[in-house]
Coordinates of C-alpha atoms in Angstrom, one line a residue:
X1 CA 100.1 41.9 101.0
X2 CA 96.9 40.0 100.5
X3 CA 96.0 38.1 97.0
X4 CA 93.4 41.1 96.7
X5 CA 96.0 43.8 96.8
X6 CA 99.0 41.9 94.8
X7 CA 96.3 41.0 92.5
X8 CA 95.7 45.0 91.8
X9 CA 99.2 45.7 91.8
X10 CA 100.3 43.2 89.1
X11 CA 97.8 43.9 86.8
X12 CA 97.8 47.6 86.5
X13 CA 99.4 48.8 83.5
X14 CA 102.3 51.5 83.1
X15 CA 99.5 53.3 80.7
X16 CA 97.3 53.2 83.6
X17 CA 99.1 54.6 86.3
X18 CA 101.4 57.2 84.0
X19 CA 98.4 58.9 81.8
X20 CA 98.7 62.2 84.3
X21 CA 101.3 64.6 85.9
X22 CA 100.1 67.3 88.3
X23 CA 101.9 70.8 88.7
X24 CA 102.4 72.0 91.9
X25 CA 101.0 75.3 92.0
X26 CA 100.5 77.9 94.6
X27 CA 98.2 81.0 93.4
X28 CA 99.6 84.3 94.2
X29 CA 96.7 85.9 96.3
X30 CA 96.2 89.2 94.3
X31 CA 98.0 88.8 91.8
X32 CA 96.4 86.3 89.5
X33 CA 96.9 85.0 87.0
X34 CA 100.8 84.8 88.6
X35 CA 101.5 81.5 90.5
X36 CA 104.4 79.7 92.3
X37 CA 105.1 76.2 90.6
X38 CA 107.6 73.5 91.6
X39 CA 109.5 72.5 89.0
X40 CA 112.7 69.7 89.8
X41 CA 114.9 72.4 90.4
X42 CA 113.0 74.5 93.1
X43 CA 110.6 77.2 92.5
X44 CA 109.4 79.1 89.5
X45 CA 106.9 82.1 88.9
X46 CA 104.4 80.8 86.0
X47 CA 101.9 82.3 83.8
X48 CA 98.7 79.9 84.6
X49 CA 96.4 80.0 81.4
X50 CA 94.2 76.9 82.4
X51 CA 92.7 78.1 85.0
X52 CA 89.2 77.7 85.7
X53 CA 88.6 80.9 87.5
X54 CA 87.8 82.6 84.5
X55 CA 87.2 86.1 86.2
X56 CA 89.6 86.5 88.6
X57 CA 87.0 86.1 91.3
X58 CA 88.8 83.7 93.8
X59 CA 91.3 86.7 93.9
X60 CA 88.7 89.3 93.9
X61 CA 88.8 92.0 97.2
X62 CA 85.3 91.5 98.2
X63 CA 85.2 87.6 97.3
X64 CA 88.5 87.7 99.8
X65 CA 86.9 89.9 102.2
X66 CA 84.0 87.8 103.1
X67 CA 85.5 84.8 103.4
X68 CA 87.7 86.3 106.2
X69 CA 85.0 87.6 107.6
X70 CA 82.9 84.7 107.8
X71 CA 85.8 82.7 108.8
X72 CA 86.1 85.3 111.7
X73 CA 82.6 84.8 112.8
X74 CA 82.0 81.5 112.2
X75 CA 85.3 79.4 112.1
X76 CA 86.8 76.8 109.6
X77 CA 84.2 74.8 108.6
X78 CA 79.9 74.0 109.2
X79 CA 80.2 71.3 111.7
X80 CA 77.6 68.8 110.2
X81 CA 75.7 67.9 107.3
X82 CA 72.8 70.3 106.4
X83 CA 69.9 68.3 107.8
X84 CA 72.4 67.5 111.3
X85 CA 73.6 71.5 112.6
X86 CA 74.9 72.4 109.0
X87 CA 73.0 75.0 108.1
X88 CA 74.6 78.2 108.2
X89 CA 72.5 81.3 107.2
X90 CA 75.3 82.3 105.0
X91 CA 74.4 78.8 102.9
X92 CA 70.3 80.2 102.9
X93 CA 71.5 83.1 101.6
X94 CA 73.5 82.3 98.7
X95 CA 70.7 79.7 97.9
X96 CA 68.0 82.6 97.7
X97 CA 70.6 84.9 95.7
X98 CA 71.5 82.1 93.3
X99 CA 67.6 81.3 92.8
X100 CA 66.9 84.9 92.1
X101 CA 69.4 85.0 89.7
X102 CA 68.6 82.8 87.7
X103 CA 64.7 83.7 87.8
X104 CA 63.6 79.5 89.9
X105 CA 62.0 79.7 92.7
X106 CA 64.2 77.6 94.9
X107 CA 68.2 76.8 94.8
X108 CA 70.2 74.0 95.9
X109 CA 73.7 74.1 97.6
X110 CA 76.3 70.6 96.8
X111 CA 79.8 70.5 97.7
X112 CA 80.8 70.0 94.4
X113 CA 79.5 70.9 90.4
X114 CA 80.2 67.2 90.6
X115 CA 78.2 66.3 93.1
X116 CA 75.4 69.1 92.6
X117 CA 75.4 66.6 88.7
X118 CA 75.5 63.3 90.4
X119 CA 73.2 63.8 93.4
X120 CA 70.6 65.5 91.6
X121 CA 70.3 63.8 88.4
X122 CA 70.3 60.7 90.2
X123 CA 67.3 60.8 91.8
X124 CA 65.2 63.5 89.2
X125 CA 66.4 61.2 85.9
X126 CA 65.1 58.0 88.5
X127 CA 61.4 59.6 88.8
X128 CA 59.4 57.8 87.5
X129 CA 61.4 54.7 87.3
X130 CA 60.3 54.9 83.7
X131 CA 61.5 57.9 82.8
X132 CA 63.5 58.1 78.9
X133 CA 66.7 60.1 79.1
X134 CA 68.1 62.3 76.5
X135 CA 71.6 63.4 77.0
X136 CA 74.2 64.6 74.5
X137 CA 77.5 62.3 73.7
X138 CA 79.5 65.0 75.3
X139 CA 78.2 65.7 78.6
X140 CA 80.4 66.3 81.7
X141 CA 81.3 62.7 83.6
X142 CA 79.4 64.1 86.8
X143 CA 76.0 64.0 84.2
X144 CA 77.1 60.3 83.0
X145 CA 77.8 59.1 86.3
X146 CA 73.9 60.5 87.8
X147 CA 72.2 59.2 84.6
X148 CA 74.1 55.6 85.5
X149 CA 73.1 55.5 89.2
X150 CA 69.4 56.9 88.3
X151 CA 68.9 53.4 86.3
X152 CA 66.9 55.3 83.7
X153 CA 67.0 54.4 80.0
X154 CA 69.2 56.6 78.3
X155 CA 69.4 57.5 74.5
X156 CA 72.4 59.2 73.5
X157 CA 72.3 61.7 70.9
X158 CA 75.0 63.5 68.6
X159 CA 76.6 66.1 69.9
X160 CA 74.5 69.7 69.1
X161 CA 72.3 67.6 66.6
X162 CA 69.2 68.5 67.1
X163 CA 68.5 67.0 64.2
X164 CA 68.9 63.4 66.0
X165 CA 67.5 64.3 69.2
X166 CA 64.3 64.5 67.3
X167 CA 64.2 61.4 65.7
X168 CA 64.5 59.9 69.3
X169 CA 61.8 61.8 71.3
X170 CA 59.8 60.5 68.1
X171 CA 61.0 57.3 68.5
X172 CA 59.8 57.0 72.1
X173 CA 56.6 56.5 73.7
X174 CA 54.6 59.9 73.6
X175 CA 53.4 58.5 77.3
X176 CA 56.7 57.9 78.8
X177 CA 58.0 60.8 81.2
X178 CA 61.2 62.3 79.6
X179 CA 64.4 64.4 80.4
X180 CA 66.6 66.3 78.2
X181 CA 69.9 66.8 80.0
X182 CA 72.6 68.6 78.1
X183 CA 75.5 71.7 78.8
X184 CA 75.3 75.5 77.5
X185 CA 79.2 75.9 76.9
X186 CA 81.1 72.5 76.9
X187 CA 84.5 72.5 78.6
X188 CA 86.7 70.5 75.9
X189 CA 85.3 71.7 73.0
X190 CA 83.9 75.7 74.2
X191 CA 81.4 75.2 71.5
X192 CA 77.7 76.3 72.4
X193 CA 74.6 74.3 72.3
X194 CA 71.3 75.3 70.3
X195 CA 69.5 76.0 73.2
X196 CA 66.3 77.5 71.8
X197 CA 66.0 75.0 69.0
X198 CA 66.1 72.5 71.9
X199 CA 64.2 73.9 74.2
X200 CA 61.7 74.1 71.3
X201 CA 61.8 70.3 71.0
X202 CA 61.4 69.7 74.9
X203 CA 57.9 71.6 74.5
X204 CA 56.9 69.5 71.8
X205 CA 57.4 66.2 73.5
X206 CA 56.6 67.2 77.1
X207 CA 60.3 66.7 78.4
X208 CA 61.5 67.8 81.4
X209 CA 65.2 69.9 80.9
X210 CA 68.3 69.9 83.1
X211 CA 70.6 72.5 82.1
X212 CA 74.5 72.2 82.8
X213 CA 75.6 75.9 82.9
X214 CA 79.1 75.3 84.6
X215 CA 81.0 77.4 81.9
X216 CA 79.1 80.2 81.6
X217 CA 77.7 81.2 84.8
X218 CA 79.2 84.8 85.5
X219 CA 80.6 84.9 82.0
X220 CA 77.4 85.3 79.6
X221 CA 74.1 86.9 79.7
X222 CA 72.4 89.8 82.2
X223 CA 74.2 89.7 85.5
X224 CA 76.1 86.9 84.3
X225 CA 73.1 84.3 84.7
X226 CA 74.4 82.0 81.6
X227 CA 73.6 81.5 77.5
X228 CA 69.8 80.6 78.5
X229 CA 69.7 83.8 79.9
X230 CA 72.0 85.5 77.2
X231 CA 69.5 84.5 74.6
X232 CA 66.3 85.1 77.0
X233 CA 65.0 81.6 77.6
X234 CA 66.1 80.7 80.8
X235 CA 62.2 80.5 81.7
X236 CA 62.3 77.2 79.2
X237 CA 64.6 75.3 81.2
X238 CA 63.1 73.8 84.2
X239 CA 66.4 73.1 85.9
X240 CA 69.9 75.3 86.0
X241 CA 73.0 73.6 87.2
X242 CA 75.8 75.3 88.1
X243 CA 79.0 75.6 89.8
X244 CA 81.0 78.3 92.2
X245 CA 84.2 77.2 91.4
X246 CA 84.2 78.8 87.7
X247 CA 83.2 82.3 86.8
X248 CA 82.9 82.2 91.2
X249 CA 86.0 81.6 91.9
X250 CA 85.5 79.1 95.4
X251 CA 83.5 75.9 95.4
X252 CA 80.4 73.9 95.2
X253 CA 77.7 73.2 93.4
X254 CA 73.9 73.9 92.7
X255 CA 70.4 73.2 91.2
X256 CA 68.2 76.1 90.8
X257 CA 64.5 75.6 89.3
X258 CA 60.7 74.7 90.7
X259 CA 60.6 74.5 94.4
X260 CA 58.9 71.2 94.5
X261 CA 61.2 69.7 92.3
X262 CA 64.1 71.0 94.3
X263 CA 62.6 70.1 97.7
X264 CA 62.5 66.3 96.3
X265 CA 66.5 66.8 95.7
X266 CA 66.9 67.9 98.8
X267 CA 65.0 65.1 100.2
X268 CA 66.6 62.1 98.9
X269 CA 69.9 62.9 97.1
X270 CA 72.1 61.2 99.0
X271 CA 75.1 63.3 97.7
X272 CA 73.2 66.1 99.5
X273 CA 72.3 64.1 102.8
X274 CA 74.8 62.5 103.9
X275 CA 77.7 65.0 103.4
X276 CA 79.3 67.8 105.7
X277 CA 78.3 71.0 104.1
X278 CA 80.1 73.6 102.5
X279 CA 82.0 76.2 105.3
X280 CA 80.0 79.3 105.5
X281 CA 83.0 81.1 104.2
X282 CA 82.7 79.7 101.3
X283 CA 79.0 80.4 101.1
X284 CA 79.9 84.0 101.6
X285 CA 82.9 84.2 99.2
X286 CA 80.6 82.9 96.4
X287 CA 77.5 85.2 97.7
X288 CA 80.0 88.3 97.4
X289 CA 81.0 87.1 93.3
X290 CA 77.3 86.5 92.8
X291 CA 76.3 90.1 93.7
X292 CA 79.4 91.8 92.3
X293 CA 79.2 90.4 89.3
X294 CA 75.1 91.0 89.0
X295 CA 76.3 94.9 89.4
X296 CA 79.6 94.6 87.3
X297 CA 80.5 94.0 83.2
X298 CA 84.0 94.8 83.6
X299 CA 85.0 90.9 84.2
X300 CA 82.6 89.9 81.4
X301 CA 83.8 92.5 78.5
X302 CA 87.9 91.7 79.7
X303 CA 87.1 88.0 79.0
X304 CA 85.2 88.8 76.2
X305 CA 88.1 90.8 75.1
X306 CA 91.0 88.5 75.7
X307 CA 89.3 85.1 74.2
X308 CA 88.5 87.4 70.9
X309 CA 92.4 88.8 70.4
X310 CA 93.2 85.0 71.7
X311 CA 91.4 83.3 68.8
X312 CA 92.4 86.1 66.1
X313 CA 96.1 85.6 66.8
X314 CA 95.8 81.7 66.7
X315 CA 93.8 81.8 63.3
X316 CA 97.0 84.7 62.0
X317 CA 99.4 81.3 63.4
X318 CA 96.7 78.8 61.6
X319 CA 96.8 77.0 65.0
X320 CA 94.0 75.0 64.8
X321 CA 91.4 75.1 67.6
X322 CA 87.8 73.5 67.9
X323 CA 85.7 76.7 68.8
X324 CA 85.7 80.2 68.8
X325 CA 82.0 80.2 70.3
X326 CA 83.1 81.0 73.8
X327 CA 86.1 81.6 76.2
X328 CA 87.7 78.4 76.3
X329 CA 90.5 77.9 73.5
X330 CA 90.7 74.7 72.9
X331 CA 94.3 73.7 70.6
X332 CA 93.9 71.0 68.9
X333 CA 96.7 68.2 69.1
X334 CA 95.8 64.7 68.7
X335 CA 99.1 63.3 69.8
X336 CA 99.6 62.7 73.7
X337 CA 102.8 62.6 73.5
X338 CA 103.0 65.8 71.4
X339 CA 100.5 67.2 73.6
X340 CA 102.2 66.5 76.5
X341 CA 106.0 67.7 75.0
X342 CA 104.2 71.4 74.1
X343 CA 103.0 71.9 77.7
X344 CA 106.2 71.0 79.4
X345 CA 107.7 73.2 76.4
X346 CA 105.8 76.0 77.2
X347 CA 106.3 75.9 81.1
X348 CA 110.5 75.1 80.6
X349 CA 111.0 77.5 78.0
X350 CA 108.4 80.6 78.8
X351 CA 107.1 79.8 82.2
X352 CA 103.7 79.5 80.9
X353 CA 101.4 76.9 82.5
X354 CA 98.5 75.1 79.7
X355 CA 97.6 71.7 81.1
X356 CA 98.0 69.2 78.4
X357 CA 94.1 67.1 78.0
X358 CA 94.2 63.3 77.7
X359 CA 92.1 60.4 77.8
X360 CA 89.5 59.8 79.6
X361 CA 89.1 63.6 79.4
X362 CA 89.0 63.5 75.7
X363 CA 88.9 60.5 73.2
X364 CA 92.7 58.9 71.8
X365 CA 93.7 61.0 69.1
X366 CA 91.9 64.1 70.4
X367 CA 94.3 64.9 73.1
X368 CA 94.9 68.6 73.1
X369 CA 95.6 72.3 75.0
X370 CA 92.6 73.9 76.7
X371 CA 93.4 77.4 76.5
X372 CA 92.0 79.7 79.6
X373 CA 92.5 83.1 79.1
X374 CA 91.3 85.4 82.4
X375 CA 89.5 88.9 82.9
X376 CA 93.1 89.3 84.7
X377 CA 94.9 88.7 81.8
X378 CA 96.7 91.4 79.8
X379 CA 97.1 92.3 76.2
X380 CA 100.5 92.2 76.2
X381 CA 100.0 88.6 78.2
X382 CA 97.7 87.6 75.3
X383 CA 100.1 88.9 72.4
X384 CA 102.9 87.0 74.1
X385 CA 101.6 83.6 74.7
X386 CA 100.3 83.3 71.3
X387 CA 103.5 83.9 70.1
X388 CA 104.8 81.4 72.6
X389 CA 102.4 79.0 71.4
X390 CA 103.2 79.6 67.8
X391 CA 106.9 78.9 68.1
X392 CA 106.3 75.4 69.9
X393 CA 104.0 74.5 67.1
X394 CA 106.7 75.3 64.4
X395 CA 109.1 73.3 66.6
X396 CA 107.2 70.2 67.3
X397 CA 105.5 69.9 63.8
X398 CA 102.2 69.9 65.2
X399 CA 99.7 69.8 61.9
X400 CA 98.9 73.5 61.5
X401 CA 95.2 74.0 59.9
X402 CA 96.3 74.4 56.3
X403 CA 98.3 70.6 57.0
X404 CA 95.2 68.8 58.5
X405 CA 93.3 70.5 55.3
X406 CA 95.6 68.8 53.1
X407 CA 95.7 65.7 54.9
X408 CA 91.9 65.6 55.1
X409 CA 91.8 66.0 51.3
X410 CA 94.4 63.0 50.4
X411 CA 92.3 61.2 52.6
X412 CA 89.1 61.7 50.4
X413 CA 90.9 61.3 47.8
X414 CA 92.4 57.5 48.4
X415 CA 88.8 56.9 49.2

């Protein structure tokens, strides 16, 4: 072992290397939201509810059909990077469906939501080298990681506060270029961003704006084109980011907005250049969800459905939970280890799968459940995981909303 290595060895912490256990899951093609897990003693049919394919569409017939297709016709995977015998016309297409969707003139594949973040906001937020950043406190650690390799000048404002995203555009030099850069849904919290109101500021101080629509891309809006297109301003955003793997069901990333702008990405990202691109059947997998769910509601309402019942039944429980703006149900905790004891309590005792959220995902002390209910969820499913949930609560103490209420008002009161 070299002095490097023991080095890194010795000086990692039990915290460090302990934070996260993963569950072995296999998806049961079909029959989602059912999956095969490996638990110590074998094997075990579970319930997944944290699940990021929202809609059911990486089970969906035609998302199924065209991959095997494609894979039929064109084999495993691309063979090169786009620029270097990549480009599949399977990958032009999606890119021309997912620009008309969303009413740009050009689209962008990535390999990744992650990388589609990184790759692009590194070089857009980097030009001009003087370009002022806005991005909210809680954006996704692919938008953090782009604004860090861009080298712009950041400011930081409160989450959803418009309110102090004004003060700093009026802070900063009226001359200097700028970029907003926040999220529509965001994927801890589920809560929704005043998008008009900001979009309203962006005019006033000539900023640029990079939408994250990752969570609601399939879910909200006409055709399932997001909450900028829900609330018909989509026009006022000069860049949509999205991902496949969500409301899609496969994977990737992508940028859709002004074809110059996008031409420049596709340019000099480096996270676009120099990478392998995605295998055309996973182009055409995510081209079929796209069109189905342009023609289809039936995936939107179910959701819609599900989350409604979902937060109804946790209010009736007084489990508390930080939104009820969107789909995503998130329990609040604020204990790891409590957090951690009610997902291995719901997956021993009920066969129900939550993933329990830690640091770095959330802050110490916010540590909680994020809830997924699914289009392919049932009511039945819904009525019995709340009551699941509700029992584990009761059984691990975990502060109900009228016992954080009363805590909350001792705590004023000592002050």
């Amino acid at each position: 072992m070299t002095a490097h290595l023991e080095h890194f060895t010795t000086t990692i912490t039990p915290a460090q290397t302990h934070t996260r256990e993963f569950l072995e899951i296999g998806r049961c093609a079909g029959q989602f939201p059912s999956a095969m897990a490996r638990v110590p003693d074998g094997t075990t049919e579970v319930s997944v509810w944290c699940s990021n394919d929202y809609l059911g569409m990486g089970q969906h017939p035609a998302v199924l059909a065209a991959v095997h297709n494609a894979v039929a016709k064109y084999g495993a995977g691309s063979g090169g990077s786009r620029n270097i015998g990549g480009t599949n016309h399977c990958h032009v297409e999606l890119e021309r469906e997912l620009a008309d969707w969303h009413g740009k003139d050009a689209a962008l594949l990535f390999s990744s939501g992650y990388a589609a973040n990184d790759g692009a906001l590194t070089v857009l937020a980097g030009t001009p080298d003087d370009t002022v950043v806005f991005s909210d406190e809680l954006n996704h650690a692919s938008i953090i990681d782009g604004l860090r390799h861009s080298g712009a000048t950041k400011r930081i404002f409160r989450h959803n506060d418009v309110g102090h995203l004004a003060r700093l555009l009026a802070e900063t030099d009226p001359k200097a270029p700028k970029l907003i850069v926040l999220e529509s849904v965001y994927s801890m919290s589920g809560d929704i961003a005043p998008l008009a109101e900001i979009a309203d500021l962006a005019e006033r101080h000539g900023a640029t704006t990079f939408l994250d629509e990752v969570h609601a891309i399939g879910m909200y809006g006409p055709q399932g084109a997001g909450i900028a297109a829900r609330e018909g301003i989509a026009d006022r955003f000069d860049v949509i980011m999205g991902t496949l793997a969500k409301g899609l069901g496969t994977v990737g990333g992508y940028i859709a907005g002004p074809k110059a702008l996008v031409d420049y990405v596709r340019t000099t990202s480096r996270a676009f250049v120099f990478t392998t691109s995605m295998p055309p059947a996973t182009a055409a997998g995510a081209l079929a969800a796209v069109r189905h769910l342009r023609g289809s509601e039936a995936e939107r309402r179910r959701l819609a459905e599900n989350a409604q019942l979902l937060h109804r039944l946790l209010d009736d429980a007084g489990i508390p939970f930080k939104s009820s703006d969107s789909h995503i149900v998130s329990a609040m905790v604020g204990d790891d280890a409590l957090c951690k004891r009610a997902s291995a309590l719901l997956l021993d005792r009920h066969r129900i799968y939550v993933q329990a959220i830690n640091a770095p995902s959330v802050r110490p002390g916010d540590e909680l459940l994020r809830i997924a209910p699914s289009a392919t969820h049932t009511t039945t499913d819904v009525k019995e995981f709340a009551s699941a949930l509700a029992g584990i609560w009761l059984d691990l103490n975990i502060p109900t909303v009228s016992m954080r209420r009363g805590a909350a008002s001792t705590a004023k009161a000592v002050v």
